[in-house]
Short mmCIF file of C-alpha atoms and ligand atoms in Angstrom, two decimals:
data_model
loop_
_atom_site.label_atom_id
_atom_site.label_comp_id
_atom_site.label_asym_id
_atom_site.label_seq_id
_atom_site.Cartn_x
_atom_site.Cartn_y
_atom_site.Cartn_z
CA UNK A 1 -27.08 3.15 -4.57
CA UNK A 2 -29.62 1.02 -6.37
CA UNK A 3 -28.66 0.14 -9.92
CA UNK A 4 -31.33 -0.20 -12.58
CA UNK A 5 -29.30 -1.43 -15.49
CA UNK A 6 -29.94 -4.96 -16.66
CA UNK A 7 -30.27 -4.75 -20.45
CA UNK A 8 -31.81 -7.63 -22.40
CA UNK A 9 -28.51 -8.88 -23.83
CA UNK A 10 -27.34 -9.70 -20.25
CA UNK A 11 -30.32 -11.96 -19.63
CA UNK A 12 -29.59 -13.67 -22.93
CA UNK A 13 -25.89 -13.95 -22.00
CA UNK A 14 -26.77 -15.67 -18.71
CA UNK A 15 -28.98 -18.15 -20.61
CA UNK A 16 -26.17 -18.81 -23.09
CA UNK A 17 -23.66 -19.36 -20.28
CA UNK A 18 -26.00 -21.94 -18.71
CA UNK A 19 -26.22 -23.72 -22.08
CA UNK A 20 -22.45 -23.58 -22.68
CA UNK A 21 -21.45 -24.77 -19.21
CA UNK A 22 -21.69 -28.52 -19.82
CA UNK A 23 -19.12 -28.16 -22.66
CA UNK A 24 -16.70 -26.15 -20.52
CA UNK A 25 -13.78 -27.67 -18.57
CA UNK A 26 -12.97 -24.65 -16.49
CA UNK A 27 -14.30 -21.20 -15.65
CA UNK A 28 -12.21 -18.05 -15.61
CA UNK A 29 -14.09 -15.39 -13.67
CA UNK A 30 -12.58 -11.96 -14.07
CA UNK A 31 -13.17 -9.57 -11.20
CA UNK A 32 -11.93 -6.00 -10.83
CA UNK A 33 -8.94 -5.95 -8.42
CA UNK A 34 -10.29 -2.68 -6.94
CA UNK A 35 -13.60 -4.35 -5.98
CA UNK A 36 -13.13 -8.15 -5.95
CA UNK A 37 -16.28 -8.73 -3.87
CA UNK A 38 -18.63 -6.25 -5.54
CA UNK A 39 -17.54 -7.34 -9.03
CA UNK A 40 -18.02 -11.02 -8.31
CA UNK A 41 -21.36 -11.99 -9.77
CA UNK A 42 -23.56 -14.19 -7.54
CA UNK A 43 -25.10 -15.62 -10.71
CA UNK A 44 -21.62 -16.79 -11.80
CA UNK A 45 -20.93 -18.23 -8.33
CA UNK A 46 -23.79 -20.68 -8.98
CA UNK A 47 -22.00 -21.88 -12.12
CA UNK A 48 -18.65 -22.87 -10.65
CA UNK A 49 -19.72 -25.21 -7.93
CA UNK A 50 -18.42 -28.30 -9.72
CA UNK A 51 -15.89 -26.91 -12.24
CA UNK A 52 -12.36 -25.74 -11.46
CA UNK A 53 -12.27 -21.95 -11.38
CA UNK A 54 -9.59 -19.33 -11.84
CA UNK A 55 -10.45 -15.93 -10.40
CA UNK A 56 -8.45 -13.26 -12.17
CA UNK A 57 -8.17 -9.93 -10.37
CA UNK A 58 -7.83 -7.66 -13.41
CA UNK A 59 -6.57 -4.07 -13.61
CA UNK A 60 -4.28 -4.77 -10.65
CA UNK A 61 -2.14 -1.80 -11.79
CA UNK A 62 -4.99 0.42 -10.51
CA UNK A 63 -5.50 -1.38 -7.16
CA UNK A 64 -3.72 -1.14 -3.82
CA UNK A 65 -1.14 -3.98 -3.99
CA UNK A 66 -1.37 -4.86 -0.27
CA UNK A 67 -5.15 -5.23 -0.39
CA UNK A 68 -4.88 -7.26 -3.61
CA UNK A 69 -2.68 -9.76 -1.72
CA UNK A 70 -5.28 -9.94 1.08
CA UNK A 71 -7.96 -10.67 -1.51
CA UNK A 72 -5.95 -13.44 -3.17
CA UNK A 73 -5.54 -15.22 0.17
CA UNK A 74 -9.22 -14.73 0.97
CA UNK A 75 -10.50 -15.98 -2.42
CA UNK A 76 -8.27 -19.06 -2.38
CA UNK A 77 -9.97 -20.26 0.80
CA UNK A 78 -12.78 -21.44 -1.51
CA UNK A 79 -12.44 -25.02 -2.74
CA UNK A 80 -11.26 -25.48 -6.35
CA UNK A 81 -10.37 -21.77 -6.79
CA UNK A 82 -7.06 -20.29 -7.88
CA UNK A 83 -6.80 -16.48 -7.63
CA UNK A 84 -4.27 -14.49 -9.67
CA UNK A 85 -3.79 -10.71 -9.97
CA UNK A 86 -3.15 -9.55 -13.55
CA UNK A 87 -2.59 -6.34 -15.45
CA UNK A 88 -2.12 -5.50 -19.12
CA UNK A 89 1.20 -3.94 -18.04
CA UNK A 90 2.50 -7.51 -17.64
CA UNK A 91 1.20 -9.47 -20.65
CA UNK A 92 3.73 -12.29 -20.09
CA UNK A 93 2.09 -13.07 -16.78
CA UNK A 94 -1.33 -13.21 -18.50
CA UNK A 95 0.12 -15.64 -21.08
CA UNK A 96 1.07 -18.04 -18.25
CA UNK A 97 -2.64 -18.68 -17.92
CA UNK A 98 -2.44 -21.03 -20.89
CA UNK A 99 -0.33 -23.56 -18.97
CA UNK A 100 -2.23 -22.93 -15.70
CA UNK A 101 -5.55 -23.75 -17.41
CA UNK A 102 -4.11 -26.96 -18.83
CA UNK A 103 -2.55 -28.02 -15.52
CA UNK A 104 -5.84 -27.45 -13.67
CA UNK A 105 -7.79 -29.72 -16.00
CA UNK A 106 -5.23 -32.11 -17.56
CA UNK A 107 -6.33 -35.16 -15.54
CA UNK A 108 -9.88 -35.31 -16.85
CA UNK A 109 -9.70 -33.65 -20.28
CA UNK A 110 -8.75 -35.33 -23.56
CA UNK A 111 -7.89 -32.97 -26.43
CA UNK A 112 -8.64 -29.26 -26.16
CA UNK A 113 -9.29 -27.56 -22.84
CA UNK A 114 -12.29 -25.21 -23.11
CA UNK A 115 -12.38 -22.24 -20.75
CA UNK A 116 -15.31 -19.88 -20.31
CA UNK A 117 -14.28 -16.28 -19.64
CA UNK A 118 -16.95 -14.48 -17.67
CA UNK A 119 -17.35 -11.43 -15.46
CA UNK A 120 -19.07 -8.09 -15.04
CA UNK A 121 -18.98 -5.47 -17.84
CA UNK A 122 -15.78 -3.54 -18.60
CA UNK A 123 -13.56 -5.69 -16.40
CA UNK A 124 -11.11 -6.56 -19.20
CA UNK A 125 -12.36 -9.97 -20.44
CA UNK A 126 -11.88 -9.29 -24.15
CA UNK A 127 -8.54 -7.53 -23.56
CA UNK A 128 -7.19 -10.61 -21.76
CA UNK A 129 -8.47 -12.88 -24.56
CA UNK A 130 -6.66 -10.73 -27.16
CA UNK A 131 -3.42 -11.02 -25.17
CA UNK A 132 -3.82 -14.80 -24.95
CA UNK A 133 -4.61 -15.01 -28.67
CA UNK A 134 -1.66 -12.77 -29.58
CA UNK A 135 -3.85 -10.69 -31.90
CA UNK A 136 -7.15 -8.80 -31.86
CA UNK A 137 -9.92 -11.35 -31.94
CA UNK A 138 -12.41 -9.54 -29.70
CA UNK A 139 -13.53 -5.90 -29.67
CA UNK A 140 -12.57 -3.95 -26.54
CA UNK A 141 -13.40 -0.46 -25.28
CA UNK A 142 -13.36 1.70 -22.21
CA UNK A 143 -17.09 1.49 -21.55
CA UNK A 144 -19.37 -1.31 -20.37
CA UNK A 145 -21.32 -3.65 -22.68
CA UNK A 146 -18.86 -3.70 -25.59
CA UNK A 147 -19.21 -7.49 -26.13
CA UNK A 148 -22.83 -8.31 -26.94
CA UNK A 149 -22.65 -12.02 -27.86
CA UNK A 150 -20.65 -15.14 -27.01
CA UNK A 151 -17.60 -15.88 -29.18
CA UNK A 152 -15.48 -19.07 -29.37
CA UNK A 153 -11.76 -18.53 -29.93
CA UNK A 154 -9.49 -21.50 -30.68
CA UNK A 155 -5.94 -20.58 -29.67
CA UNK A 156 -4.62 -23.63 -31.64
CA UNK A 157 -2.42 -24.59 -28.72
CA UNK A 158 -4.79 -26.94 -26.91
CA UNK A 159 -6.86 -24.14 -25.36
CA UNK A 160 -10.24 -22.88 -26.57
CA UNK A 161 -11.64 -19.71 -24.98
CA UNK A 162 -15.21 -18.52 -24.88
CA UNK A 163 -15.60 -14.74 -24.59
CA UNK A 164 -18.95 -13.67 -23.17
CA UNK A 165 -20.76 -10.36 -22.66
CA UNK A 166 -20.28 -8.71 -19.27
CA UNK A 167 -23.15 -9.61 -16.99
CA UNK A 168 -24.61 -7.98 -13.92
CA UNK A 169 -27.41 -9.42 -11.84
CA UNK A 170 -31.00 -8.17 -11.59
CA UNK A 171 -30.79 -6.90 -8.00
CA UNK A 172 -27.59 -5.67 -6.35
CA UNK A 173 -28.47 -6.09 -2.67
CA UNK A 174 -25.51 -4.29 -1.10
CA UNK A 175 -25.85 -0.51 -1.73
CA UNK A 176 -22.07 -0.04 -1.32
CA UNK A 177 -21.52 -2.56 -4.11
CA UNK A 178 -23.80 -0.50 -6.36
CA UNK A 179 -21.67 2.59 -5.76
CA UNK A 180 -18.40 0.72 -6.21
CA UNK A 181 -19.52 -0.78 -9.52
CA UNK A 182 -20.49 2.71 -10.66
CA UNK A 183 -17.20 4.26 -9.51
CA UNK A 184 -15.06 1.69 -11.32
CA UNK A 185 -16.96 1.99 -14.62
CA UNK A 186 -18.99 -1.24 -14.75
CA UNK A 187 -22.32 0.56 -15.14
CA UNK A 188 -23.41 2.51 -18.21
CA UNK A 189 -22.91 6.26 -17.61
CA UNK A 190 -26.54 7.05 -18.40
CA UNK A 191 -27.70 4.71 -15.58
CA UNK A 192 -25.78 6.47 -12.79
CA UNK A 193 -25.94 9.76 -11.01
CA UNK A 194 -22.41 11.17 -11.10
CA UNK A 195 -23.05 13.71 -8.31
CA UNK A 196 -23.97 10.91 -5.91
CA UNK A 197 -21.17 8.62 -7.05
CA UNK A 198 -18.63 11.45 -6.76
CA UNK A 199 -19.73 12.13 -3.18
CA UNK A 200 -19.37 8.41 -2.40
CA UNK A 201 -15.75 8.49 -3.67
CA UNK A 202 -15.05 11.67 -1.68
CA UNK A 203 -16.47 10.18 1.55
CA UNK A 204 -14.50 6.94 1.05
CA UNK A 205 -11.23 8.76 0.36
CA UNK A 206 -11.68 11.17 3.29
CA UNK A 207 -12.03 8.16 5.59
CA UNK A 208 -9.49 5.74 4.12
CA UNK A 209 -6.96 7.71 2.06
CA UNK A 210 -6.80 11.25 3.58
CA UNK A 211 -3.08 11.70 2.90
CA UNK A 212 -3.54 10.95 -0.80
CA UNK A 213 -6.26 13.60 -0.99
CA UNK A 214 -4.13 16.20 0.80
CA UNK A 215 -1.27 15.58 -1.59
CA UNK A 216 -3.33 15.53 -4.79
CA UNK A 217 -5.33 18.69 -3.98
CA UNK A 218 -2.53 20.48 -2.07
CA UNK A 219 -4.62 20.85 1.10
CA UNK A 220 -3.12 21.11 4.58
CA UNK A 221 -6.31 20.07 6.30
CA UNK A 222 -9.39 18.26 5.09
CA UNK A 223 -13.02 19.08 5.86
CA UNK A 224 -15.21 16.55 7.66
CA UNK A 225 -17.90 16.05 5.06
CA UNK A 226 -17.83 14.93 1.43
CA UNK A 227 -20.01 17.90 0.39
CA UNK A 228 -17.58 20.41 1.91
CA UNK A 229 -14.69 18.62 0.24
CA UNK A 230 -16.43 18.75 -3.16
CA UNK A 231 -17.09 22.48 -2.65
CA UNK A 232 -13.39 23.09 -1.94
CA UNK A 233 -12.01 21.12 -4.88
CA UNK A 234 -14.80 22.42 -7.16
CA UNK A 235 -13.65 26.00 -6.52
CA UNK A 236 -10.01 25.00 -6.80
CA UNK A 237 -10.60 23.47 -10.26
CA UNK A 238 -12.80 26.35 -11.43
CA UNK A 239 -15.95 24.21 -11.71
CA UNK A 240 -18.37 27.07 -11.17
CA UNK A 241 -21.85 27.48 -12.52
CA UNK A 242 -24.29 30.37 -12.54
CA UNK A 243 -24.09 32.68 -9.51
CA UNK A 244 -20.61 31.35 -8.67
CA UNK A 245 -21.98 28.11 -7.22
CA UNK A 246 -19.91 24.97 -7.51
CA UNK A 247 -21.00 22.79 -10.43
CA UNK A 248 -21.25 19.49 -8.56
CA UNK A 249 -21.73 17.41 -11.67
CA UNK A 250 -18.50 18.70 -13.24
CA UNK A 251 -16.32 18.25 -10.18
CA UNK A 252 -17.85 14.84 -9.41
CA UNK A 253 -17.05 13.70 -12.97
CA UNK A 254 -13.45 14.93 -12.58
CA UNK A 255 -13.04 13.10 -9.25
CA UNK A 256 -14.49 9.86 -10.66
CA UNK A 257 -12.17 10.04 -13.69
CA UNK A 258 -9.14 10.72 -11.49
CA UNK A 259 -10.11 7.65 -9.47
CA UNK A 260 -10.61 5.46 -12.58
CA UNK A 261 -7.26 6.41 -14.10
CA UNK A 262 -5.45 6.04 -10.73
CA UNK A 263 -4.37 9.71 -10.96
CA UNK A 264 -5.31 9.86 -7.26
CA UNK A 265 -3.26 6.74 -6.57
CA UNK A 266 -3.79 2.97 -6.49
CA UNK A 267 -6.94 2.65 -4.44
CA UNK A 268 -9.00 -0.45 -3.64
CA UNK A 269 -12.54 0.29 -2.47
CA UNK A 270 -13.14 -2.77 -0.28
CA UNK A 271 -11.30 -5.28 1.93
CA UNK A 272 -12.43 -8.84 2.79
CA UNK A 273 -13.18 -7.72 6.36
CA UNK A 274 -15.27 -4.74 5.24
CA UNK A 275 -17.38 -6.84 2.89
CA UNK A 276 -17.97 -9.59 5.46
CA UNK A 277 -19.44 -6.97 7.82
CA UNK A 278 -21.54 -5.52 4.99
CA UNK A 279 -22.91 -9.00 4.18
CA UNK A 280 -24.06 -9.38 7.78
CA UNK A 281 -25.74 -5.97 7.66
CA UNK A 282 -27.45 -6.69 4.32
CA UNK A 283 -28.75 -10.03 5.70
CA UNK A 284 -30.05 -8.22 8.81
CA UNK A 285 -31.87 -5.61 6.71
CA UNK A 286 -33.37 -8.29 4.47
CA UNK A 287 -34.62 -10.22 7.49
CA UNK A 288 -36.14 -7.03 8.93
CA UNK A 289 -37.85 -6.29 5.59
CA UNK A 290 -39.24 -9.86 5.47
CA UNK A 291 -40.65 -9.50 9.02
CA UNK A 292 -42.25 -6.13 8.16
CA UNK A 293 -43.73 -7.57 4.96
CA UNK A 294 -45.18 -10.59 6.82
CA UNK A 295 -46.68 -8.28 9.50
CA UNK A 296 -48.35 -6.02 6.92
CA UNK A 297 -49.66 -9.09 5.08
CA UNK A 298 -51.18 -10.39 8.37
CA UNK A 299 -52.77 -6.97 8.97
CA UNK A 300 -54.18 -6.91 5.44
CA UNK A 301 -55.69 -10.40 5.85
CA UNK A 302 -57.18 -9.50 9.25
CA UNK A 303 -58.81 -6.33 7.82
CA UNK A 304 -60.21 -8.37 4.94
CA UNK A 305 -61.71 -10.94 7.37
CA UNK A 306 -63.25 -8.20 9.56
CA UNK A 307 -64.81 -6.54 6.50
CA UNK A 308 -66.33 -9.89 5.58
CA UNK A 309 -68.13 -10.27 8.95
N1 GTP B 401 -5.51 0.03 -16.46
C1 GTP B 401 -5.91 -1.12 -17.01
N2 GTP B 401 -6.92 -1.11 -17.92
C2 GTP B 401 -7.30 -2.29 -18.45
C3 GTP B 401 -6.72 -3.52 -18.06
N3 GTP B 401 -7.34 -4.52 -18.73
C4 GTP B 401 -8.29 -3.93 -19.49
N4 GTP B 401 -8.26 -2.59 -19.35
C5 GTP B 401 -9.13 -1.61 -20.02
O1 GTP B 401 -10.46 -1.85 -19.63
C6 GTP B 401 -11.38 -1.49 -20.66
C7 GTP B 401 -12.38 -2.61 -20.87
O2 GTP B 401 -11.76 -3.71 -21.49
P1 GTP B 401 -12.58 -4.85 -22.26
O3 GTP B 401 -11.61 -5.94 -22.55
O4 GTP B 401 -13.35 -4.29 -23.40
O5 GTP B 401 -13.60 -5.30 -21.12
P2 GTP B 401 -14.74 -6.43 -21.19
O6 GTP B 401 -14.75 -7.09 -19.86
O7 GTP B 401 -14.55 -7.31 -22.37
O8 GTP B 401 -16.03 -5.53 -21.34
P3 GTP B 401 -17.52 -5.92 -21.91
O9 GTP B 401 -17.34 -6.65 -23.19
O10 GTP B 401 -18.15 -4.58 -22.11
O11 GTP B 401 -18.18 -6.70 -20.86
C8 GTP B 401 -10.51 -1.19 -21.89
O12 GTP B 401 -10.39 0.21 -22.01
C9 GTP B 401 -9.17 -1.80 -21.54
O13 GTP B 401 -8.09 -1.15 -22.15
C10 GTP B 401 -5.65 -3.49 -17.09
O14 GTP B 401 -5.07 -4.49 -16.68
N5 GTP B 401 -5.31 -2.25 -16.60
MG1 MG B 402 -15.79 -7.72 -23.94
#
């Protein structure tokens, strides 16, 4: 799914991050444990080439624990990166970050350690900052784009944190990533089509988590297609519109919410292996597009020359 949601404050936030970077000792990138690849911002990747980086896999209470472990091992293959899964259900573990940040930078930093907290919208940046501060210093909320400007928070224990607005990037190349960001709640509701996103969830679950679906919707067998599945659960939940037709929007919204709250179970939408294959496919499609564009440009130039003769 292509995402067209890149509000002005995100562009400004990226500019501000670039300006802040020289004053920062370490970067804490927060990714969503259910989509560690799709929620990792390529714009942010540019930033942490020379600085130590902690990748926090947030909301790990909602993700499949086995896949989270796979992701931690995969992410730590990168130089200078430490990956840790966190959840607000274990605030003590989040508080350990204070000593981890100091130990990762102690050698070169005199005085306070300054850490930039960055990540996509709604991933839990401000919530984690409030836990580290021990009080509410940043506004939080269960929708994207709550934080609109950078904020510096001195914890008065040797650590200074910089909260920043959630940022996306202008073009999300991988269509699966677009869907996954929408499913997990990183995109503003008005910028997504719930019917399409609901069908994406249904198709994913039919393929990867069929037993969970059978149990949740008390079905002995499952249909082959996402549309048939949506029809069945739509009728089951009484989501009917005029003429007794299933109201797709209503049932899709229910399915998405059940996914987001982990009512369906702890489900991760991507594995390292899956995303590596997708990257190859995206690169192939981009190359094909570039070849087609060059060919049509050649044709256009040729026609122009012929007209000139
Ligand atoms: N289940 C669960 N929810 C969490 C966790 N951490 C944060 N949340 C919820 O996620 C939502 C977003 O949290 P915020 O801290 O506002 O997210 P943010 O990254 O600062 O968002 P923006 O400022 O909009 O970019 C809130 O409803 C939090 O309660 C977690 O570990 N588990
Ligand atoms: Mg915030």
